[in-house]
Short mmCIF file of C-alpha atoms in Angstrom, two decimals:
data_model
loop_
_atom_site.label_atom_id
_atom_site.label_comp_id
_atom_site.label_asym_id
_atom_site.label_seq_id
_atom_site.Cartn_x
_atom_site.Cartn_y
_atom_site.Cartn_z
CA MET D 274 0.00 0.00 0.00
CA SER D 275 1.31 3.42 -0.92
CA PHE D 276 0.13 6.60 0.71
CA LYS D 277 1.11 10.24 1.08
CA LYS D 278 0.74 11.95 4.46
CA GLU D 279 -0.39 15.51 4.90
CA THR D 280 0.99 16.55 8.30
CA PRO D 281 3.73 15.39 10.71
CA LEU D 282 1.12 14.19 13.21
CA ALA D 283 -0.79 12.31 10.54
CA ASN D 284 2.54 10.86 9.46
CA ALA D 285 3.10 9.60 13.01
CA VAL D 286 -0.39 8.09 13.17
CA PHE D 287 0.15 6.27 9.88
CA TRP D 288 3.55 5.03 11.05
CA ALA D 289 2.10 3.70 14.30
CA ALA D 290 -0.75 1.96 12.42
CA ARG D 291 1.65 0.45 9.90
CA LYS D 292 4.07 -0.81 12.55
CA GLY D 293 1.48 -1.91 15.09
CA ASN D 294 2.71 0.51 17.74
CA LEU D 295 -0.42 0.67 19.88
CA ALA D 296 1.09 2.81 22.64
CA LEU D 297 2.15 5.54 20.23
CA LEU D 298 -1.17 5.36 18.41
CA GLN D 299 -3.08 5.82 21.66
CA LEU D 300 -0.83 8.69 22.71
CA LEU D 301 -1.38 10.52 19.44
CA LEU D 302 -5.14 9.97 19.34
CA ASN D 303 -5.64 10.87 23.00
CA SER D 304 -3.70 14.11 22.52
CA GLY D 305 -6.67 15.60 20.72
CA ARG D 306 -4.34 17.08 18.12
CA VAL D 307 -5.01 14.52 15.41
CA ASP D 308 -8.25 12.94 14.24
CA ALA D 309 -8.80 9.19 14.05
CA ASP D 310 -9.91 9.72 10.46
CA CYS D 311 -6.86 11.68 9.35
CA ARG D 312 -6.12 10.71 5.77
CA ASP D 313 -3.61 11.30 3.02
CA ASN D 314 -4.13 12.90 -0.38
CA PHE D 315 -5.41 9.61 -1.75
CA GLY D 316 -7.97 9.15 1.00
CA THR D 317 -6.04 6.45 2.81
CA THR D 318 -6.93 6.36 6.51
CA ALA D 319 -5.00 5.01 9.46
CA LEU D 320 -7.69 2.35 9.86
CA MET D 321 -6.99 1.13 6.33
CA VAL D 322 -3.27 0.97 7.06
CA ALA D 323 -3.75 -0.96 10.30
CA SER D 324 -6.22 -3.30 8.59
CA TYR D 325 -3.83 -3.91 5.70
CA SER D 326 -0.99 -4.60 8.13
CA GLY D 327 -3.14 -6.88 10.28
CA TYR D 328 -2.72 -5.16 13.66
CA TYR D 329 -5.90 -6.12 15.48
CA ASP D 330 -5.34 -3.95 18.53
CA CYS D 331 -4.57 -0.87 16.45
CA VAL D 332 -7.66 -1.47 14.33
CA LYS D 333 -9.80 -1.75 17.45
CA GLU D 334 -8.29 1.37 18.97
CA LEU D 335 -8.98 3.41 15.85
CA ILE D 336 -12.56 2.16 15.75
CA MET D 337 -13.08 3.01 19.42
CA GLN D 338 -11.65 6.46 18.74
CA GLY D 339 -14.34 6.99 16.10
CA ALA D 340 -12.66 6.01 12.81
CA ASP D 341 -15.11 5.61 9.93
CA ILE D 342 -15.13 1.88 9.18
CA ASN D 343 -16.66 2.19 5.73
CA TYR D 344 -14.74 5.20 4.47
CA GLN D 345 -13.57 4.67 0.89
CA ARG D 346 -10.15 5.55 -0.43
CA GLU D 347 -9.85 7.35 -3.77
CA THR D 348 -9.71 3.94 -5.44
CA GLY D 349 -12.88 2.84 -3.64
CA SER D 350 -11.10 0.46 -1.26
CA THR D 351 -12.18 0.23 2.38
CA ALA D 352 -10.53 -1.14 5.50
CA LEU D 353 -12.45 -4.39 4.99
CA PHE D 354 -11.14 -4.65 1.44
CA PHE D 355 -7.54 -4.36 2.61
CA ALA D 356 -7.96 -6.80 5.50
CA SER D 357 -9.57 -9.29 3.10
CA GLN D 358 -6.82 -8.84 0.53
CA GLN D 359 -4.13 -9.59 3.10
CA ALA D 360 -5.95 -12.55 4.74
CA HIS D 361 -6.27 -10.96 8.17
CA CYS D 362 -9.35 -12.93 9.17
CA ASP D 363 -9.34 -11.72 12.79
CA VAL D 364 -9.39 -8.12 11.59
CA VAL D 365 -12.15 -8.92 9.09
CA LYS D 366 -14.28 -10.34 11.91
CA LEU D 367 -13.57 -7.30 14.09
CA LEU D 368 -14.60 -4.91 11.33
CA PHE D 369 -17.86 -6.80 10.92
CA GLU D 370 -18.55 -6.51 14.65
CA PHE D 371 -18.54 -2.75 14.25
CA GLY D 372 -20.63 -2.52 11.11
CA ALA D 373 -18.32 -2.98 8.13
CA SER D 374 -20.17 -3.39 4.83
CA THR D 375 -19.32 -5.85 2.07
CA GLU D 376 -21.06 -3.78 -0.60
CA PHE D 377 -18.56 -0.99 -1.30
CA GLN D 378 -16.73 -1.39 -4.60
CA THR D 379 -13.42 -0.22 -5.97
CA LYS D 380 -13.28 1.65 -9.26
CA ASP D 381 -12.84 -1.60 -11.17
CA GLY D 382 -15.78 -3.19 -9.35
CA GLY D 383 -13.74 -5.08 -6.79
CA THR D 384 -15.17 -6.02 -3.41
CA PRO D 385 -13.73 -7.68 -0.30
CA LEU D 386 -15.06 -11.00 -1.62
CA THR D 387 -13.59 -10.70 -5.12
CA VAL D 388 -10.16 -9.83 -3.78
CA ALA D 389 -10.21 -12.60 -1.17
CA CYS D 390 -11.16 -15.10 -3.88
CA GLN D 391 -8.47 -13.82 -6.22
CA TYR D 392 -5.81 -14.43 -3.58
CA GLY D 393 -7.28 -17.71 -2.35
CA HIS D 394 -7.95 -16.68 1.24
CA SER D 395 -10.50 -19.37 2.06
CA LYS D 396 -11.00 -18.47 5.74
CA VAL D 397 -11.69 -14.87 4.83
CA VAL D 398 -14.04 -15.99 2.05
CA ASP D 399 -15.97 -18.08 4.56
CA THR D 400 -16.24 -15.14 6.97
CA LEU D 401 -17.34 -12.75 4.23
CA LEU D 402 -20.03 -15.09 2.94
CA LYS D 403 -21.34 -15.66 6.46
CA ASN D 404 -21.60 -11.90 6.90
CA GLY D 405 -23.63 -11.18 3.81
CA ALA D 406 -21.13 -10.90 0.98
CA ASN D 407 -22.78 -11.44 -2.40
CA VAL D 408 -21.44 -14.61 -4.04
CA HIS D 409 -22.32 -13.06 -7.41
CA ASP D 410 -20.02 -10.03 -6.98
CA GLN D 411 -18.17 -9.25 -10.20
CA LEU D 412 -15.66 -6.79 -11.55
CA ASN D 413 -16.58 -4.23 -14.19
CA ASP D 414 -15.41 -6.62 -16.91
CA GLY D 415 -17.84 -9.27 -15.65
CA ALA D 416 -15.29 -11.45 -13.88
CA THR D 417 -17.05 -13.10 -10.95
CA SER D 418 -15.51 -14.21 -7.68
CA LEU D 419 -15.62 -17.77 -9.06
CA PHE D 420 -13.86 -16.68 -12.25
CA LEU D 421 -11.06 -15.04 -10.25
CA ALA D 422 -10.61 -18.11 -8.06
CA ALA D 423 -10.57 -20.38 -11.12
CA GLN D 424 -8.03 -18.16 -12.87
CA GLU D 425 -5.63 -18.62 -9.97
CA GLY D 426 -6.47 -22.28 -9.32
CA HIS D 427 -7.77 -21.80 -5.77
CA VAL D 428 -9.67 -25.09 -5.44
CA THR D 429 -10.89 -24.66 -1.87
CA VAL D 430 -12.35 -21.26 -2.68
CA ILE D 431 -13.94 -22.62 -5.86
CA ARG D 432 -15.71 -25.26 -3.79
CA GLN D 433 -16.84 -22.68 -1.24
CA LEU D 434 -18.31 -20.43 -3.90
CA LEU D 435 -20.08 -23.21 -5.75
CA SER D 436 -21.57 -24.48 -2.49
CA SER D 437 -22.82 -20.95 -1.85
CA GLY D 438 -24.63 -20.71 -5.17
CA ALA D 439 -22.04 -19.32 -7.58
CA LYS D 440 -22.96 -19.91 -11.23
CA VAL D 441 -20.41 -22.31 -12.67
CA ASN D 442 -20.86 -21.16 -16.28
CA GLN D 443 -21.16 -17.41 -15.78
CA ALA D 444 -18.75 -15.87 -18.27
CA ARG D 445 -16.81 -12.66 -18.24
CA GLU D 446 -18.09 -10.02 -20.67
CA ASP D 447 -15.69 -11.27 -23.35
CA GLY D 448 -17.24 -14.75 -23.14
CA THR D 449 -14.52 -16.41 -21.08
CA THR D 450 -15.89 -18.93 -18.58
CA PRO D 451 -14.22 -20.05 -15.34
CA LEU D 452 -13.51 -23.47 -16.88
CA TRP D 453 -11.94 -21.99 -20.02
CA MET D 454 -9.68 -19.77 -17.94
CA ALA D 455 -8.68 -22.53 -15.52
CA ALA D 456 -7.84 -24.78 -18.49
CA GLN D 457 -5.73 -22.10 -20.15
CA MET D 458 -3.81 -21.53 -16.92
CA GLY D 459 -3.17 -25.25 -16.43
CA HIS D 460 -5.09 -25.70 -13.19
CA SER D 461 -6.10 -29.33 -13.54
CA GLU D 462 -7.66 -29.73 -10.07
CA ALA D 463 -9.74 -26.60 -10.57
CA VAL D 464 -10.85 -27.93 -13.96
CA LYS D 465 -11.85 -31.21 -12.33
CA VAL D 466 -13.98 -29.51 -9.67
CA LEU D 467 -15.68 -27.21 -12.18
CA LEU D 468 -16.52 -30.11 -14.50
CA LEU D 469 -17.95 -32.16 -11.65
CA ARG D 470 -20.17 -29.22 -10.74
CA GLY D 471 -21.60 -28.88 -14.24
CA ALA D 472 -19.24 -26.63 -16.17
CA ASP D 473 -19.88 -26.64 -19.92
CA ARG D 474 -16.90 -28.56 -21.32
CA ASP D 475 -17.36 -27.08 -24.80
CA ALA D 476 -18.03 -23.43 -23.92
CA ASP D 477 -15.91 -21.42 -26.31
CA ARG D 478 -14.27 -18.05 -26.53
CA ASP D 479 -13.33 -16.74 -29.96
CA GLY D 480 -14.10 -20.17 -31.35
CA SER D 481 -11.74 -22.13 -29.11
CA THR D 482 -12.73 -24.43 -26.25
CA ALA D 483 -11.04 -25.28 -22.95
CA LEU D 484 -9.63 -28.43 -24.55
CA PHE D 485 -8.21 -26.48 -27.49
CA LYS D 486 -6.45 -23.99 -25.18
CA ALA D 487 -5.10 -26.74 -22.94
CA ALA D 488 -3.81 -28.61 -25.98
CA LEU D 489 -2.19 -25.49 -27.40
CA LYS D 490 -0.36 -24.91 -24.13
CA GLY D 491 0.46 -28.55 -23.41
CA HIS D 492 -1.44 -28.73 -20.13
CA ASN D 493 -1.74 -32.50 -20.09
CA GLY D 494 -3.26 -32.78 -16.62
CA VAL D 495 -6.07 -30.49 -17.71
CA ILE D 496 -6.55 -32.47 -20.92
CA GLU D 497 -6.88 -35.71 -18.96
CA GLU D 498 -9.64 -34.21 -16.84
CA LEU D 499 -11.48 -32.76 -19.83
CA LEU D 500 -11.34 -36.03 -21.76
CA LYS D 501 -13.27 -37.74 -18.95
CA PHE D 502 -16.25 -35.59 -19.96
CA SER D 503 -16.15 -36.32 -23.71
CA PRO D 504 -15.43 -32.84 -25.08
CA SER D 505 -15.68 -32.07 -28.77
CA LEU D 506 -12.77 -33.43 -30.77
CA GLY D 507 -14.10 -32.20 -34.08
CA LEU D 508 -13.77 -28.96 -36.00
CA LEU D 509 -14.38 -25.93 -33.79
CA LYS D 510 -15.70 -22.48 -34.64
CA ASN D 511 -12.11 -21.26 -35.02
CA GLY D 512 -11.68 -23.68 -37.91
CA SER D 513 -9.29 -26.10 -36.22
CA THR D 514 -9.42 -29.12 -33.91
CA ALA D 515 -7.84 -29.70 -30.53
CA LEU D 516 -5.43 -32.08 -32.31
CA HIS D 517 -4.27 -29.24 -34.54
CA ALA D 518 -3.55 -27.25 -31.38
CA ALA D 519 -1.70 -30.16 -29.79
CA VAL D 520 0.50 -30.57 -32.84
CA MET D 521 1.24 -26.85 -32.90
CA SER D 522 2.27 -27.04 -29.24
CA GLY D 523 4.99 -29.53 -30.15
CA ASN D 524 4.19 -31.63 -27.07
CA LEU D 525 4.25 -35.32 -28.02
CA GLN D 526 2.39 -36.41 -24.89
CA THR D 527 -0.40 -33.95 -25.65
CA VAL D 528 -0.73 -35.38 -29.17
CA LEU D 529 -0.78 -38.92 -27.79
CA LEU D 530 -3.50 -38.06 -25.29
CA LEU D 531 -5.78 -36.73 -28.01
CA LEU D 532 -5.03 -39.56 -30.41
CA GLY D 533 -5.80 -41.98 -27.59
CA ALA D 534 -9.19 -40.29 -27.26
CA ASN D 535 -9.81 -40.95 -30.99
CA SER D 536 -9.02 -37.53 -32.38
CA ASP D 537 -8.99 -37.79 -36.17
CA PRO D 538 -5.56 -37.01 -37.72
CA THR D 539 -7.16 -36.97 -41.19
CA LEU D 540 -9.62 -34.16 -40.39
CA PRO D 541 -8.45 -30.97 -42.11
CA SER D 542 -8.88 -27.46 -40.75
CA LYS D 543 -10.98 -24.86 -42.55
CA ASN D 544 -7.72 -23.87 -44.28
CA ASN D 545 -7.46 -27.47 -45.52
CA GLN D 546 -4.46 -28.23 -43.31
CA LEU D 547 -4.01 -31.59 -41.67
CA PRO D 548 -2.46 -31.76 -38.20
CA ALA D 549 0.64 -33.26 -39.82
CA ASP D 550 1.06 -30.12 -41.91
CA LEU D 551 1.71 -28.11 -38.75
CA THR D 552 4.87 -29.78 -37.49
CA LYS D 553 8.33 -30.89 -38.53
CA SER D 554 8.79 -33.12 -35.49
CA ASP D 555 9.63 -36.65 -36.63
CA ARG D 556 8.23 -38.15 -33.43
CA ILE D 557 4.88 -36.38 -33.79
CA LEU D 558 4.68 -37.15 -37.51
CA LYS D 559 5.34 -40.80 -36.75
CA VAL D 560 2.46 -41.17 -34.28
CA LEU D 561 0.13 -39.26 -36.60
CA ARG D 562 0.99 -41.62 -39.47
CA GLN D 563 0.49 -44.65 -37.23
CA LYS D 564 -2.93 -43.44 -36.14
CA THR D 565 -3.90 -42.63 -39.74
CA VAL D 566 -2.94 -46.14 -40.90
CA ALA D 567 -4.81 -47.69 -37.97
CA ARG D 568 -7.97 -45.74 -38.82
CA GLU D 569 -7.77 -46.67 -42.50
CA SER D 570 -7.32 -50.35 -41.72
#
């Protein structure tokens, strides 16, 4: 967290909050010469700093001295947002005891829940949900809390959100689903959980599916999970097949996985290219030829 102080006394209050120096903080606040809600030019308050740093006693002292729990920084962040971001669950609970709200958003639409999910703080997520956080919170681009957890592969959080009613197939505004993103990032366990909870295995973005992206990137663990749910192996809206992507990746194991699932090496792309036309690897060309001969016989 960066902030810019306005006065020497405010500077001292911020320092005490950042370092957890309760005695100095009390001395300054009790002097009557500095307000509990002193803030910098960006709207950062001492309560935000203490919450970000995780100093429970300093947070409580500031609250008892009248600090505004739900004050928003210039970016829209609150003390609860910062405590959630940094996984300070005890501070999160304390803020709730004194009326913290889960509804305030940052300029990009972020909430305490979205940021806790993004960073995988499962205990904080549990506390937020129990205190009224909306499981359907989403950023301005449409990314839901579930999407953010899937993007980072936070399996425990994914399970929490789904159990709380999160929509497994809710896409970002650009059409990207949680499953598609988890597959692209190589998070095989996240992919497994999403599929078991009803994720659309063939949901596509720009014509490519989760299997296509996993094949292109050589995420074999993800491919193994997807193949258990019989995804499309045929021509996709982008004009290619997952096998084309696997060959382009240059990963022999990826090619073997798809051939083992009966991908057709003789199926051309919309540009009339066979998978074999996309590689110079002798090992990949060999297995493609073997599969072609086997299919013809």
